[in-house]
Tab-separated table of C-alpha atoms in Angstrom:
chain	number	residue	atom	x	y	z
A	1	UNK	CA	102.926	67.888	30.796
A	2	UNK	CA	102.685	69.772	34.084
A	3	UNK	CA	101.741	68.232	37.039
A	4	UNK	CA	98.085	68.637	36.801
A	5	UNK	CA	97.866	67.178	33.238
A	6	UNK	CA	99.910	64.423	34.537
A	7	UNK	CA	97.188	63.804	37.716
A	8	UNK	CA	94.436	64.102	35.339
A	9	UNK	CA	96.266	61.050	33.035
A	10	UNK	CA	97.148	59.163	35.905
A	11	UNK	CA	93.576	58.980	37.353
A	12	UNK	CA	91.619	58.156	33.878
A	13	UNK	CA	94.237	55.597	33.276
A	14	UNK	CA	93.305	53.690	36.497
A	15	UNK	CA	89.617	54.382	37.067
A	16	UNK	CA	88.840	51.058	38.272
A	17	UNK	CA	91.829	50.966	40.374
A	18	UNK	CA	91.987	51.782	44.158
A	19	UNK	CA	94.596	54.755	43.791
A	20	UNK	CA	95.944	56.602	46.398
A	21	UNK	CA	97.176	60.382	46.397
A	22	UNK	CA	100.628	59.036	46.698
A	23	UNK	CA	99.719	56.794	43.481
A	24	UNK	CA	98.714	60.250	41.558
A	25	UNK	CA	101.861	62.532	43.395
A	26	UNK	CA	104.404	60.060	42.153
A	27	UNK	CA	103.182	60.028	38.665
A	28	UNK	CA	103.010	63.440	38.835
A	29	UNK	CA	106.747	64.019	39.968
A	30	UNK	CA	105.512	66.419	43.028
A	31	UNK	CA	104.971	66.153	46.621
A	32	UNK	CA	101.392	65.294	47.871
A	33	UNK	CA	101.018	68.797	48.811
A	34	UNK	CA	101.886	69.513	45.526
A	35	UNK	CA	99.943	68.022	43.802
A	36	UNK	CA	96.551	68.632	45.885
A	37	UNK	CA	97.509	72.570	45.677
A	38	UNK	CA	98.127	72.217	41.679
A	39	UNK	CA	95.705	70.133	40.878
A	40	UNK	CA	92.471	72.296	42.896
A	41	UNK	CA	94.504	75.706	41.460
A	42	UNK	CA	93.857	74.566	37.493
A	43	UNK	CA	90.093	72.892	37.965
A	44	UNK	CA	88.971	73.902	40.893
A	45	UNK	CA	88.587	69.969	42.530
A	46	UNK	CA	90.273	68.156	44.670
A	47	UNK	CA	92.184	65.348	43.724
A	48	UNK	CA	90.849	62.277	45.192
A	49	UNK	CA	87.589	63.918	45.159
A	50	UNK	CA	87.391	64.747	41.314
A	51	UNK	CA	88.348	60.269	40.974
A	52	UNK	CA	85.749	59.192	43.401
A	53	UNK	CA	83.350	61.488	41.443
A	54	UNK	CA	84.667	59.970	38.082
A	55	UNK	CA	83.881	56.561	38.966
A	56	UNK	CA	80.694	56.896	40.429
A	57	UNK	CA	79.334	58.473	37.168
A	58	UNK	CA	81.100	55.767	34.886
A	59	UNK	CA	78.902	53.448	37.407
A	60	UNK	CA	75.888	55.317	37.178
A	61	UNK	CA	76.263	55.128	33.239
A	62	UNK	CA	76.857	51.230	33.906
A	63	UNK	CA	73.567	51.067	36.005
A	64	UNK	CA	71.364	53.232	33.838
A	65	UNK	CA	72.318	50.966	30.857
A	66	UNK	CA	70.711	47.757	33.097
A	67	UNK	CA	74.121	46.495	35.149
A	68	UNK	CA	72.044	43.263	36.688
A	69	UNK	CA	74.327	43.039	39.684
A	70	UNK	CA	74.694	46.485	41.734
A	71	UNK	CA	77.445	44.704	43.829
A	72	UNK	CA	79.176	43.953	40.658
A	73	UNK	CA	78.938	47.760	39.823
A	74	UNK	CA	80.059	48.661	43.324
A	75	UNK	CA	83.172	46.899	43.571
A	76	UNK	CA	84.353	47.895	40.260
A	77	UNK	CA	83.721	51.150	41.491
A	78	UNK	CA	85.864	50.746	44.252
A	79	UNK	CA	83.603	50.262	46.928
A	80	UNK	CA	83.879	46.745	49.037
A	81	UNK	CA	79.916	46.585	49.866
A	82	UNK	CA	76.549	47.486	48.814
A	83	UNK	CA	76.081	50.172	51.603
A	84	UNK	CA	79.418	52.068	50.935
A	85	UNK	CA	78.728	52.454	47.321
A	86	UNK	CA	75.190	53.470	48.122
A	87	UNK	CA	75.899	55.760	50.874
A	88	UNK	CA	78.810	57.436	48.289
A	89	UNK	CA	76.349	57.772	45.680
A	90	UNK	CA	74.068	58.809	47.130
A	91	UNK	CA	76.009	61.675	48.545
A	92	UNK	CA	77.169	62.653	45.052
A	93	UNK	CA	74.060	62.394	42.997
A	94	UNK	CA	71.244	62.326	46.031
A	95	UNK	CA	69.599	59.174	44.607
A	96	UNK	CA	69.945	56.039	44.995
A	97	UNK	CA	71.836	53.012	42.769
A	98	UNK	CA	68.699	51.074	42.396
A	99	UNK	CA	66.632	53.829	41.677
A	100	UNK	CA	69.265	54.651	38.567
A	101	UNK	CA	68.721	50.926	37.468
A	102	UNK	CA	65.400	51.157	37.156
A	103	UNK	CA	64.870	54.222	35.748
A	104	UNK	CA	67.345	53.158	33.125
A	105	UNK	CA	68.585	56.970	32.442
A	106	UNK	CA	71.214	59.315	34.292
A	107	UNK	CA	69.409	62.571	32.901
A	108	UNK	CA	68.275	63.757	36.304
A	109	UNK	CA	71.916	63.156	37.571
A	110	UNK	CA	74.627	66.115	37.313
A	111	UNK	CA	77.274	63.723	35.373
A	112	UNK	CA	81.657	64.451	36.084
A	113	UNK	CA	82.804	64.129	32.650
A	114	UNK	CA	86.798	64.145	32.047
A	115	UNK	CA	88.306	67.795	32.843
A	116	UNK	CA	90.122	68.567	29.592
A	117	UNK	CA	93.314	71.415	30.118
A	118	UNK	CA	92.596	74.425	29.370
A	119	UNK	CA	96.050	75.648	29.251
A	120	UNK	CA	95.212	79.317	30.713
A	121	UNK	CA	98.485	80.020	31.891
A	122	UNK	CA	99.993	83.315	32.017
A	123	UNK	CA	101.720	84.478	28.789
A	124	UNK	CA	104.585	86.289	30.965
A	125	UNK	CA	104.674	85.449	34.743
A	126	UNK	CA	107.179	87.693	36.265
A	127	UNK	CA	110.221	85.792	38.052
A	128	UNK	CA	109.711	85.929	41.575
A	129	UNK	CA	111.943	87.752	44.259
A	130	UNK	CA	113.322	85.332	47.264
A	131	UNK	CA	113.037	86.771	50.568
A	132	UNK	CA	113.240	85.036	54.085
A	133	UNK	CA	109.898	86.755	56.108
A	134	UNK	CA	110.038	87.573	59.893
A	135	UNK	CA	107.731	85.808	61.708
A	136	UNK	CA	104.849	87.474	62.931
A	137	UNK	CA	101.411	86.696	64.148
A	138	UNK	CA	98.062	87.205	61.975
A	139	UNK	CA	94.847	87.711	63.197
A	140	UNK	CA	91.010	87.642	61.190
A	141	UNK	CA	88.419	86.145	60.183
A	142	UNK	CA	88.841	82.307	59.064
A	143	UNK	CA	86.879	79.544	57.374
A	144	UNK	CA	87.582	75.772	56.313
A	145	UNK	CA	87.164	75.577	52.349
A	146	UNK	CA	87.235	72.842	50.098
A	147	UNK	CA	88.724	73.427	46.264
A	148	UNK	CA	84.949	73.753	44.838
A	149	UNK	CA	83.836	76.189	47.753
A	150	UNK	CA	86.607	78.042	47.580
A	151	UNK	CA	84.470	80.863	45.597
A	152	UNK	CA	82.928	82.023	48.695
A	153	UNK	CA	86.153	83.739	50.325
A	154	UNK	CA	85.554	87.619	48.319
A	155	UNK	CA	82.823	87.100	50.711
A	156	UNK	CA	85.072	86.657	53.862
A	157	UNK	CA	86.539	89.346	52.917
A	158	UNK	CA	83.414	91.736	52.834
A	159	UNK	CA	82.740	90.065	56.311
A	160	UNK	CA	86.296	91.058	57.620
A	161	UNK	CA	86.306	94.379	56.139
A	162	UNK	CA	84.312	96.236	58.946
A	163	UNK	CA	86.947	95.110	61.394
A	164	UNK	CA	90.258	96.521	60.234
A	165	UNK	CA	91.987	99.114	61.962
A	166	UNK	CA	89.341	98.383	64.568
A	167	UNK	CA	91.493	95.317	65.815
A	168	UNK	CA	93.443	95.115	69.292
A	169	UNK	CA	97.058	95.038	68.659
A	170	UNK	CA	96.662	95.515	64.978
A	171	UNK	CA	99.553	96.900	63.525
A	172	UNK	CA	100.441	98.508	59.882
A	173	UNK	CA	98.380	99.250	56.606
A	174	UNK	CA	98.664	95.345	55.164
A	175	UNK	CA	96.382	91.996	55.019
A	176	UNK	CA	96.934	88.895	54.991
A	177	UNK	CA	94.723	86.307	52.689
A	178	UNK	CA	96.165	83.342	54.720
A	179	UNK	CA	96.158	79.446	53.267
A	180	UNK	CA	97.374	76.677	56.256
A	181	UNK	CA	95.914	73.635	57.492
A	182	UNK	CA	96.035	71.924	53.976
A	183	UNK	CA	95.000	67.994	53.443
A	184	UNK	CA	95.047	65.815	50.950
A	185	UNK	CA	91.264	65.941	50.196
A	186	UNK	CA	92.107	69.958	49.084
A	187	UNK	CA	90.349	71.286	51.808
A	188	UNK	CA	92.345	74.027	53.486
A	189	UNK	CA	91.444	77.147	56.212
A	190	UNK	CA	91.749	80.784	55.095
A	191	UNK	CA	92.532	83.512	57.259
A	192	UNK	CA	91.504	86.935	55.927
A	193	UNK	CA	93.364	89.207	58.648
A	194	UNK	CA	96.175	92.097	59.612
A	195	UNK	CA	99.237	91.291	61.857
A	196	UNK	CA	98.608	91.769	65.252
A	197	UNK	CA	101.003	92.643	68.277
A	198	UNK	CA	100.069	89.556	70.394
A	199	UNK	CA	96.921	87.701	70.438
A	200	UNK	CA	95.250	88.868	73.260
A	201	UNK	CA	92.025	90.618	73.341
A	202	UNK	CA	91.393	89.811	70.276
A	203	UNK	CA	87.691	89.337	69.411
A	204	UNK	CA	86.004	85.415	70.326
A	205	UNK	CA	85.723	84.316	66.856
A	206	UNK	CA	88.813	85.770	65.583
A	207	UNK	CA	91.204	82.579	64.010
A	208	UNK	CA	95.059	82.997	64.957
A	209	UNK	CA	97.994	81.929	63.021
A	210	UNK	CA	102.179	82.417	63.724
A	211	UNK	CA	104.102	82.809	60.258
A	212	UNK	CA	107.534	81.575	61.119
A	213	UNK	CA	111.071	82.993	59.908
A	214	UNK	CA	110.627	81.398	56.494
A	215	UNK	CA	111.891	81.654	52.482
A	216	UNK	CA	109.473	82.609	49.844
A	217	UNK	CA	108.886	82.554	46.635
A	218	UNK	CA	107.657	86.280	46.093
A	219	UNK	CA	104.856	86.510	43.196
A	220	UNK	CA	103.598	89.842	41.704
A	221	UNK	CA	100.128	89.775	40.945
A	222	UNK	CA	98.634	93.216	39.143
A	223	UNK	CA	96.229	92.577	37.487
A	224	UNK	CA	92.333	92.401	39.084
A	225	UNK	CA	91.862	90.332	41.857
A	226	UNK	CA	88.947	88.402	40.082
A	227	UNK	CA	92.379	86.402	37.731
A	228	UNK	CA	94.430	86.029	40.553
A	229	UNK	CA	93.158	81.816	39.848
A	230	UNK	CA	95.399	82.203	36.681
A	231	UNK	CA	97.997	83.900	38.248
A	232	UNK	CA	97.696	80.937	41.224
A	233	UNK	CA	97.706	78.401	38.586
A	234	UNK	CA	100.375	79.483	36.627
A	235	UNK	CA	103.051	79.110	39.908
A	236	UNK	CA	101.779	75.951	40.775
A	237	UNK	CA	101.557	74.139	37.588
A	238	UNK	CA	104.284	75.925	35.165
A	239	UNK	CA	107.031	77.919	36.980
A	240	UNK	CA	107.209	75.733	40.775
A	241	UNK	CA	107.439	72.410	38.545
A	242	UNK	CA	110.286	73.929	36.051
A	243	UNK	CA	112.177	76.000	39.032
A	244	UNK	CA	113.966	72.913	41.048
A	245	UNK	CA	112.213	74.289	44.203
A	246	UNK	CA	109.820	72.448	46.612
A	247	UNK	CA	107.703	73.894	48.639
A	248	UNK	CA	108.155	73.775	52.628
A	249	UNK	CA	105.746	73.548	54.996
A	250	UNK	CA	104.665	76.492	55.907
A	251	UNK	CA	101.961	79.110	55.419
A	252	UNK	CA	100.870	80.662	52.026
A	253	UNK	CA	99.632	84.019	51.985
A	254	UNK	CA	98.428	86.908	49.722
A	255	UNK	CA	99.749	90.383	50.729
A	256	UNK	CA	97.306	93.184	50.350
A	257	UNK	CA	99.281	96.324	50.742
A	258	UNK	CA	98.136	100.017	50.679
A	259	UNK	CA	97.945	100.434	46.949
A	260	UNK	CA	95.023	97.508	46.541
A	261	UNK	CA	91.853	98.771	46.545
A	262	UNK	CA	89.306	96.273	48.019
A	263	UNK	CA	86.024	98.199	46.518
A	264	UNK	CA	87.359	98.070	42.890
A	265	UNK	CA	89.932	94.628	43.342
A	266	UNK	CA	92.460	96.934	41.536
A	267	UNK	CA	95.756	97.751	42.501
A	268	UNK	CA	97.768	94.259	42.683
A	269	UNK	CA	99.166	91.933	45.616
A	270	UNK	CA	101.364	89.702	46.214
A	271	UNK	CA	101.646	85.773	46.400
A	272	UNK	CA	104.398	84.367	49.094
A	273	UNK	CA	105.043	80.912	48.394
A	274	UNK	CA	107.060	79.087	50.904
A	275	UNK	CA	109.810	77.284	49.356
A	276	UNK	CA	113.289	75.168	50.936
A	277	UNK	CA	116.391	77.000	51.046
């Protein structure tokens, strides 16, 4: 099982539990980090956010079918008081628990069912190439994203796109799809952007970010751009997990050299994944 089949076990196995990420990383045999960045890779969730989801709708199920005590339903939930459980589910199904109750259905409510695997790895990933970057300082356009609105950065992109080679201090023919700023709820901030001299004069709303002297994991992606998730997938939860590496803290990037072709998403990139020497 790779680490994502393991987190997926792990969290039906203790729905009515209070589990913690550390709960789901140690069952999984990977960092925290890991296992967030694995785990929103294959399903597109994150985590903790994909169990808190799962419980409310085994409690909305448990409502709908007449549960007489909503406190009851709450605390098996989770949840240590009326409000929290009905601010939570309200927030994930924009109705209320009593509401549920008496309407004795969940058919108006957009249900989280079990994620079964699909096991859409890769049939060949090519081995990686190790190399220790420079640092050097990226500049762009960036936005927070969670694992489920992650589908929204090809649309960063066509914002950033007017601004290259228009940049100050812009330097070379690459750019940067950069990942930092990860947490454990999945949600991460994405820098589309070029390296830059310095970071002065750069434009107001322009995000900055230093890449240090670090060791990579270099991944060849060549294939379109629109199954670059498989590619993504395939690292996290089938070669990282069988390669006795761990990943360091540090940035993860996508390299968009001269030969990719933004207008058709042909041409291949790269995937740096930072890894410990």
């Amino acid at each position: 099982m790779n680490p994502t089949e393991k987190a997926l076990w792990f969290v039906e196995s203790h729905l009515p539990e209070a589990i913690s990420l550390d709960d789901v990383a140690a069952s999984s045999g990977v960092s925290r980090f890991h296992v967030t960045r694995a785990f929103g890779a294959a399903t597109g969730r994150s985590v903790m956010g994909y169990a808190r989801a799962r419980r409310l709708t085994e409690a909305a199920r448990r409502l709908a079918d007449g549960a007489p005590d909503i406190l009851s339903v709450a605390l098996d939930a989770g949840y240590n008081s009326h409000e929290a459980f009905t601010r939570a589910f309200r927030d994930q199904f924009g109705t209320t628990p009593e509401l549920v109750r008496a309407q004795g259905s969940t058919k108006t409510l957009d249900l989280v069912e079990p994620i079964l695997m699909d096991q859409s790895f890769l049939a060949k990933l090519e081995p990686p190439r190790f190399e220790t970057s420079r640092p050097f300082l990226i500049a762009g356009l960036g936005e927070r994203y969670s694992c489920e609105t992650s589908a929204a950065i090809p649309m960063q992109w066509q914002r950033f796109g007017p601004y290259i080679g228009n940049i100050p201090g812009e330097t070379g023919d690459v750019a940067y799809g950069v990942c930092v700023n990860g947490d454990d709820a999945g949600n991460f901030d994405y820098i589309a952007g070029v390296e830059v001299t310095d970071f002065s004069d750069l434009p107001r709303e322009f995000s900055r970010v230093r890449i240090p002297a670090q060791k990579y994991a270099v991944f060849s992606h060549r294939e379109h751009i629109s199954t670059i998730r498989r590619t993504v997938n395939t690292i996290w939860n089938k070669w990282l997990p069988a390669s006795g590496h761990e990943i360091a803290d540090a940035p993860e990037f996508e390299r968009y050299g001269p030969e990719f072709d933004p207008r058709s998403g042909n041409g291949g990139l790269e995937i740096w994944i930072p890894v410990k020497s």
